[in-house]
Short mmCIF file of C-alpha atoms in Angstrom, two decimals:
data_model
loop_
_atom_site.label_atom_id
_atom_site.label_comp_id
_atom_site.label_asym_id
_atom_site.label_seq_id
_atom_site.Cartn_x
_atom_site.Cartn_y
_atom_site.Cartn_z
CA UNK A 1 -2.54 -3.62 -36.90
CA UNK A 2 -0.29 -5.27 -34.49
CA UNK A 3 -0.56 -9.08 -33.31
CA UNK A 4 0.56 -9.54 -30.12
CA UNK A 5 0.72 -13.88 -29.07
CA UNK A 6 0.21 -13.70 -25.16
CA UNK A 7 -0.97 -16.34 -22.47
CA UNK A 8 -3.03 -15.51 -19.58
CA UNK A 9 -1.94 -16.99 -16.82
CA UNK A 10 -2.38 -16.41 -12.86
CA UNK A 11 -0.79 -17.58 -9.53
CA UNK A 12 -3.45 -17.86 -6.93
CA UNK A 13 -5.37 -15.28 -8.86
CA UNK A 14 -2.79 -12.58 -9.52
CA UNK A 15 -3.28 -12.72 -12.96
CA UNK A 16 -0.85 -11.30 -16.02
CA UNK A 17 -0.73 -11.51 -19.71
CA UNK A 18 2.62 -13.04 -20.63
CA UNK A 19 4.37 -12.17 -23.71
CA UNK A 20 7.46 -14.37 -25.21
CA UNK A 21 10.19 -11.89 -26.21
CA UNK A 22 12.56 -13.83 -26.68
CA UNK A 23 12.92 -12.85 -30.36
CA UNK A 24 11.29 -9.56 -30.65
CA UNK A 25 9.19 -7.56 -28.50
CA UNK A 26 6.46 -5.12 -28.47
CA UNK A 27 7.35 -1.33 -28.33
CA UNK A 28 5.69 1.43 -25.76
CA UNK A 29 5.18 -1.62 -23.50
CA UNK A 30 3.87 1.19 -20.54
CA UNK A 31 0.72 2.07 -22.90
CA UNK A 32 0.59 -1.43 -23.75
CA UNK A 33 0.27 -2.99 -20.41
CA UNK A 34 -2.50 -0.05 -19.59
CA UNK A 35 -4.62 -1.64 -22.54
CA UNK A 36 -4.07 -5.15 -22.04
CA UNK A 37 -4.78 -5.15 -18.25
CA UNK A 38 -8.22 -3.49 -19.01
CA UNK A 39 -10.96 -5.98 -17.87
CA UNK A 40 -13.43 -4.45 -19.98
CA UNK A 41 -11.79 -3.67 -23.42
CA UNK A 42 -8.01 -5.12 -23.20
CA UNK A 43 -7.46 -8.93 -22.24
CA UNK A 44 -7.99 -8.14 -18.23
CA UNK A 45 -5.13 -8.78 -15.99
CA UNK A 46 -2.89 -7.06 -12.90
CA UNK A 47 -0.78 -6.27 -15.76
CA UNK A 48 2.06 -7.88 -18.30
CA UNK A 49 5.15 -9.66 -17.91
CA UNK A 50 7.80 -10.24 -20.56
CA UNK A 51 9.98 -13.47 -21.40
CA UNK A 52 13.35 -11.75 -22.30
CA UNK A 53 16.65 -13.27 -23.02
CA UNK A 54 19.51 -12.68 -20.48
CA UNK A 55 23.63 -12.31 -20.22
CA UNK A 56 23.64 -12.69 -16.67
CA UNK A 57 20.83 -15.59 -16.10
CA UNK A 58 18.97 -18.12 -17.79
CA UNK A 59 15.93 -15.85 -18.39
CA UNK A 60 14.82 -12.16 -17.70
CA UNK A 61 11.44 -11.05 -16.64
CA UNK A 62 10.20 -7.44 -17.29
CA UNK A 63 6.76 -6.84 -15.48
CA UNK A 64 4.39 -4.00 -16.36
CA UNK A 65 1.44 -2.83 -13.51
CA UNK A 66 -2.20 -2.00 -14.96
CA UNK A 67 -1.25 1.49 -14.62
CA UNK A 68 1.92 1.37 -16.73
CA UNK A 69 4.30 1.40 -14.20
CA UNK A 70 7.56 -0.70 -13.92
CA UNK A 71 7.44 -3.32 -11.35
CA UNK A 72 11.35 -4.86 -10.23
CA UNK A 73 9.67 -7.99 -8.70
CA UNK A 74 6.24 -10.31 -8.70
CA UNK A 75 6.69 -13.24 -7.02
CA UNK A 76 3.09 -15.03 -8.42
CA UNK A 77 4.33 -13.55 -11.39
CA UNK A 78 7.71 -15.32 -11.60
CA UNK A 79 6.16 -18.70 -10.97
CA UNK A 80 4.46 -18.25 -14.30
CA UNK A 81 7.13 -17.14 -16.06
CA UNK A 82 9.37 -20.62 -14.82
CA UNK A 83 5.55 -23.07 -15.49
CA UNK A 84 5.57 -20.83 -19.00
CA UNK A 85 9.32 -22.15 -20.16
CA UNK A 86 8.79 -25.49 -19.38
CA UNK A 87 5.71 -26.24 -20.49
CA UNK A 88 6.13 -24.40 -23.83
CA UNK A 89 8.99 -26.72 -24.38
CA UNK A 90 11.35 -23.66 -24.15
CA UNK A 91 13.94 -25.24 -21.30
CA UNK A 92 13.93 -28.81 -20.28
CA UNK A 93 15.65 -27.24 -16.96
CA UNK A 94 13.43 -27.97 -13.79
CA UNK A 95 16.34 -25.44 -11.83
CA UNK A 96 16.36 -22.69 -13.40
CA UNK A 97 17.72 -18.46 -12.75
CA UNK A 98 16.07 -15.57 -13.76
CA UNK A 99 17.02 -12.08 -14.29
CA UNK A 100 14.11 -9.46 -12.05
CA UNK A 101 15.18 -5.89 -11.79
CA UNK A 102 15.43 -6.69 -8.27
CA UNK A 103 18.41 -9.24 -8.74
CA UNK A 104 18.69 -12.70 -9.96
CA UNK A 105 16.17 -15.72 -8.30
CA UNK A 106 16.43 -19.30 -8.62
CA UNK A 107 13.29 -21.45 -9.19
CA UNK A 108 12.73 -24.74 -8.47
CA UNK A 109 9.63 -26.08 -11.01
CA UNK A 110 7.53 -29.47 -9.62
CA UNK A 111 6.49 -31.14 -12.41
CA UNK A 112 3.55 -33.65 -12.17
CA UNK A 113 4.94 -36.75 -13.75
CA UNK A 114 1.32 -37.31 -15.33
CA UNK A 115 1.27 -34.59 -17.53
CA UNK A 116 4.46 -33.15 -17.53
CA UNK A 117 3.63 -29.99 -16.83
CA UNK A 118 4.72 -27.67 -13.84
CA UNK A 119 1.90 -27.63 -11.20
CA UNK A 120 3.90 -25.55 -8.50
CA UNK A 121 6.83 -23.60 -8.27
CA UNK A 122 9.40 -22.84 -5.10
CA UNK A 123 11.47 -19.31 -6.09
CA UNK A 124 14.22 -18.10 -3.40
CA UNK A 125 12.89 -14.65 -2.98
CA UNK A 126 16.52 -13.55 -1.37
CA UNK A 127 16.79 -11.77 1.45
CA UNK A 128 14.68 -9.21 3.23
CA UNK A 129 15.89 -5.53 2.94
CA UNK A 130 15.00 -3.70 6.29
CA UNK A 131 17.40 -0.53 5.67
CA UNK A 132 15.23 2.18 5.06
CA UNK A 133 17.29 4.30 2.11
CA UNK A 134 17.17 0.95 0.48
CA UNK A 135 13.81 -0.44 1.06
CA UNK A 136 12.94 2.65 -0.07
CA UNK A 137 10.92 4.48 2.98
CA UNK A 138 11.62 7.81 4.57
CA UNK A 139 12.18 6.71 8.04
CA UNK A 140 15.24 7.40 11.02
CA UNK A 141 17.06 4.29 12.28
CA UNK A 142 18.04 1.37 10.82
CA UNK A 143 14.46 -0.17 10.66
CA UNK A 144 11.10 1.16 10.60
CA UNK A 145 9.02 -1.62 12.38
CA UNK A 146 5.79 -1.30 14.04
CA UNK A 147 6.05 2.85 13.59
CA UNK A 148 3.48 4.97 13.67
CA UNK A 149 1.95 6.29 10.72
CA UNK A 150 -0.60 9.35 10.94
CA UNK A 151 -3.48 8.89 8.21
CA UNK A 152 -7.07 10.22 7.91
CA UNK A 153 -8.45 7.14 9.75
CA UNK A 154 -5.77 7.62 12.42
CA UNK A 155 -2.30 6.57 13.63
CA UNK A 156 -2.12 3.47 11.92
CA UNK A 157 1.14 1.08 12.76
CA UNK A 158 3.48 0.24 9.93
CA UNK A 159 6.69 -2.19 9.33
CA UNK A 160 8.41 -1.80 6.24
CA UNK A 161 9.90 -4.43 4.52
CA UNK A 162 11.44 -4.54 0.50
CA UNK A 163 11.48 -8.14 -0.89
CA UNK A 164 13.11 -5.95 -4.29
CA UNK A 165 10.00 -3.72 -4.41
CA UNK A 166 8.88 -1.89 -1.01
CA UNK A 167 6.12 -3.18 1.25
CA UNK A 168 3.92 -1.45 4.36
CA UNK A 169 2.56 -4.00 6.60
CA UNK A 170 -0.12 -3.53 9.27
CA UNK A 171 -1.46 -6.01 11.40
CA UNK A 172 -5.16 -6.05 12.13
CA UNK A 173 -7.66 -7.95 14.12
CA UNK A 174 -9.99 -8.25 11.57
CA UNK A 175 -8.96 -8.04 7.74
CA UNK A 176 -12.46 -8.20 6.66
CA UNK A 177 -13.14 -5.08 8.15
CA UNK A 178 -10.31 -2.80 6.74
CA UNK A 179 -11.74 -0.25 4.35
CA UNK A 180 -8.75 -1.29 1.89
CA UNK A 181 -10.37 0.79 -1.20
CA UNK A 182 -9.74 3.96 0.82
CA UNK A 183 -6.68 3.56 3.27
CA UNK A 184 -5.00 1.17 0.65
CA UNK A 185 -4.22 4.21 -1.56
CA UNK A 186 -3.96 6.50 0.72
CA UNK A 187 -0.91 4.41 2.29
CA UNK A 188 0.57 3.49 -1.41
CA UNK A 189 1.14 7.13 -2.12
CA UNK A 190 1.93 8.39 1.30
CA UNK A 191 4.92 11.03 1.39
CA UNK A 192 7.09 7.91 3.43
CA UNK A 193 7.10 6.45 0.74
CA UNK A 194 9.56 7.76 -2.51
CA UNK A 195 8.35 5.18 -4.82
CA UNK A 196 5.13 4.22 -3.40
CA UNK A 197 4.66 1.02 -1.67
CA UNK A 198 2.45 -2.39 -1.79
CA UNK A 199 0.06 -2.45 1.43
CA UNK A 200 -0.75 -5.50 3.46
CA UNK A 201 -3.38 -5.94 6.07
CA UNK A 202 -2.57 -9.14 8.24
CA UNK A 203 -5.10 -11.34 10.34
CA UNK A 204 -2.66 -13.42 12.80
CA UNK A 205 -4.47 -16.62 12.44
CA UNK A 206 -1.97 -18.47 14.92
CA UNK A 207 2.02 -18.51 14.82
CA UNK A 208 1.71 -20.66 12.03
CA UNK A 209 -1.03 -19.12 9.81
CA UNK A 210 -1.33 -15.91 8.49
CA UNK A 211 -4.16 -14.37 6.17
CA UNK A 212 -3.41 -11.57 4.49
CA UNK A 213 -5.46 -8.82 2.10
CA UNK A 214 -2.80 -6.66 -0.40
CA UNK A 215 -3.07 -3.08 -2.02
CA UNK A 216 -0.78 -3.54 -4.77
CA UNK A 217 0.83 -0.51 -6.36
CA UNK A 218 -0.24 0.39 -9.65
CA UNK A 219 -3.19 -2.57 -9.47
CA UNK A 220 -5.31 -2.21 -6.46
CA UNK A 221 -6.17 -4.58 -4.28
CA UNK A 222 -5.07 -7.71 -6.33
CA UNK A 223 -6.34 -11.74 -5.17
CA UNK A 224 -2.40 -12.17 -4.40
CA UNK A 225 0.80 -11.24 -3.68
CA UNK A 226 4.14 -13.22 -3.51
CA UNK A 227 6.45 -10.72 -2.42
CA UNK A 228 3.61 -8.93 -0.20
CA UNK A 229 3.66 -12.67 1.71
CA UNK A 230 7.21 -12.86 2.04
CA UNK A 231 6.93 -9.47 3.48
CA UNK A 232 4.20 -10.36 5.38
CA UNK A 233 6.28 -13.31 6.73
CA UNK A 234 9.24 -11.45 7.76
CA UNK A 235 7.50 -8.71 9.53
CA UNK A 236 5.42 -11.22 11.80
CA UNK A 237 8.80 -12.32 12.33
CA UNK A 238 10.06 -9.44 13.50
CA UNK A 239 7.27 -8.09 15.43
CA UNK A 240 6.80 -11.73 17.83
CA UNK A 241 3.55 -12.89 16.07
CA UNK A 242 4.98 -15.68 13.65
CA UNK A 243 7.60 -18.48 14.76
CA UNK A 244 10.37 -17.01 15.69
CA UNK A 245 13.15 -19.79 14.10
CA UNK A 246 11.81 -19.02 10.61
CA UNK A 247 12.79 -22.80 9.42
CA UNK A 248 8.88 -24.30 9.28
CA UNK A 249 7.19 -23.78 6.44
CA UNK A 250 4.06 -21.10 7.67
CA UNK A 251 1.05 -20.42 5.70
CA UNK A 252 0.04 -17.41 4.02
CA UNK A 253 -3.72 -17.53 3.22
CA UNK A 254 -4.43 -14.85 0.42
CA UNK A 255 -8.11 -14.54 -1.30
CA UNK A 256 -6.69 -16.27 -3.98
CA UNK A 257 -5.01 -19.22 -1.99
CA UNK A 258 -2.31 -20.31 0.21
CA UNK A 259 1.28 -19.87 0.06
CA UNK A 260 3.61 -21.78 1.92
CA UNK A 261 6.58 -19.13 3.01
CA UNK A 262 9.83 -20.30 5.11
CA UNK A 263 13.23 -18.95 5.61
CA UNK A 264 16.38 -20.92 4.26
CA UNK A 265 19.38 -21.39 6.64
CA UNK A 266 21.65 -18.49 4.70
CA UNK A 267 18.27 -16.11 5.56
CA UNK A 268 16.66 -16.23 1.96
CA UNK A 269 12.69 -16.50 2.20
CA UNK A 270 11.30 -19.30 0.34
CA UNK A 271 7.61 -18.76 -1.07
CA UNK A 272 6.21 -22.15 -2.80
CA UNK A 273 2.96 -21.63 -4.05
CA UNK A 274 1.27 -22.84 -7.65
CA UNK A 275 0.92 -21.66 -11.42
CA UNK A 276 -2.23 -21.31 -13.34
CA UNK A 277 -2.12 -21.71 -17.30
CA UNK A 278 -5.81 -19.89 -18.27
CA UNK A 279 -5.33 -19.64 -22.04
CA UNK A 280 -3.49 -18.51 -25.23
CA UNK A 281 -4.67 -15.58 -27.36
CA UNK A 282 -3.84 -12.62 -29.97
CA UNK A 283 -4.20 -9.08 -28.88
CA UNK A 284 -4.87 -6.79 -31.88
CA UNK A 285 -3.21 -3.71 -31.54
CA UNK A 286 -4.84 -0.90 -33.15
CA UNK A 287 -5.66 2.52 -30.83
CA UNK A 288 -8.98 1.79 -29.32
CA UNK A 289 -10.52 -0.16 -32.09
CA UNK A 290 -8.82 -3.00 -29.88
CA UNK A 291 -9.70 -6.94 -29.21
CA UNK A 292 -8.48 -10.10 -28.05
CA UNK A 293 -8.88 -13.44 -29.61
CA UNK A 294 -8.79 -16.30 -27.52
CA UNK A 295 -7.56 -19.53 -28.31
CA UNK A 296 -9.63 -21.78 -26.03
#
């Protein structure tokens, strides 16, 4: 029987089982995340993320969907991972880089000076890929914003963004009325898309406040999204709705939480939002004779 250590963690709900392999690491780690995510027989999460060491950055990151797929970026996720090194006493660095397949990102942890521990995390997300070969998204042009989209609940209007993984965004008047368990995968797993795509369904609140529901690929619909906000950011952006200088902070309001998303001066997007330590267990690894123990 393998022991696998692993804290559950969450930002703003998006919740993971992070595993340190810094030393050694679990094999098969598709079929692994598929049994850990399980909320009835694994530990229950949107999926894993590994610790890994690097040769280009500080740290690497490897993140697994409940479905066993390979994610290149999570930006809740990431927070985590840079609250998970500090606190653990792993890096004394508050600045700190870390390898994503999607490219290298900087974090900057805020530590709260009464316990020493990270409470919130700002991670420069880069910059916005709008090319559609790269995002990537079967479209003509050198953008694909507010395009029509033919689905079996209609032309629906799309604007595809990749903050390192690919994102459809449709604004709505009414989130709480999109049917998101039926068009959500319907739109992941459209032909447009070659890789499939996370889905967003945005409620303009004002210029300055967004609220946002996400279809993550490989998860569902999932309590957040960090790279689905930044994408949600740049495409109000783009399409008039959100303030057009992109300097002030704006507020993405997820069912998890808020994240506070701005652009930097060089055109990076900034997401700042907070990391959740839940707890600490052991995952026994043995077919489906299976359990967690939790260290509470």
């Amino acid at each position: 029987m393998e022991e696998i250590v692993f804290t559950k963690m969450h930002g703003l709900g998006n919740d993971y089982a992070y595993i340190n392999c810094l030393s050694s690491c679990p094999d098969d780690l598709p079929s692994l995340s598929i049994e850990m995510s399980d909320r009835h027989l694994g530990v229950g999460s949107d999926g894993i993320i590994l610790i890994l060491p690097s040769s280009v950055a500080d740290y690497q990151m490897r993140i697994f969907n409940a479905d066993g797929s390979e994610a290149k970026m999570c930006g809740n996720g990431i927070r985590c991972v840079g609250k998970y090194l500090y606190d653990n006493h792993i890096t004394p660095l508050t600045e700190l880089n870390i390898e994503t397949l999607a490219g290298i990102r900087q974090l900057s942890l805020h530590v709260d000076p009464s316990t020493d521990r990270v409470d919130y995390v700002t991670v420069d997300m880069g910059a916005p890929i709008l090319d559609p070969p790269s995002i990537p998204v079967d479209a003509p042009g050198t953008s694909m914003i507010e395009r029509g989209v033919v689905t079996s609940q209609g032309v629906m209007t799309v604007t595809a963004v990749s903050m390192g993984n690919p994102h459809g965004v449709l604004f709505v008047n009414d989130i709480s009325k999109v049917d998101i368990d039926s068009i959500g995968p319907e739109l992941e797993n459209h032909p447009m898309w070659p890789d499939r795509a996370n889905i967003e369904f945005v409620e303009v609140k004002s210029p300055d406040h967004l609220k946002m529901r996400v279809w993550e690929r490989g998860s569902g619909e999932t309590r957040a999204c960090g790279t689905g906000a930044c994408a949600v950011y740049e495409a109000a952006i783009l399409t008039g709705r959100c303030m057009a200088d992109g300097i002030k902070p704006v507020t993405v309001e997820l069912p998890g939480g808020e994240l506070m998303i701005s652009k930097s001066r060089t055109g990076s997007i900034l997401m700042t939002g907070p990391a959740t330590t839940v707890f600490d267990g052991t995952y026994y690894r043995a077919g489906h004779k299976r359990r967690a123990h939790l260290n509470l």
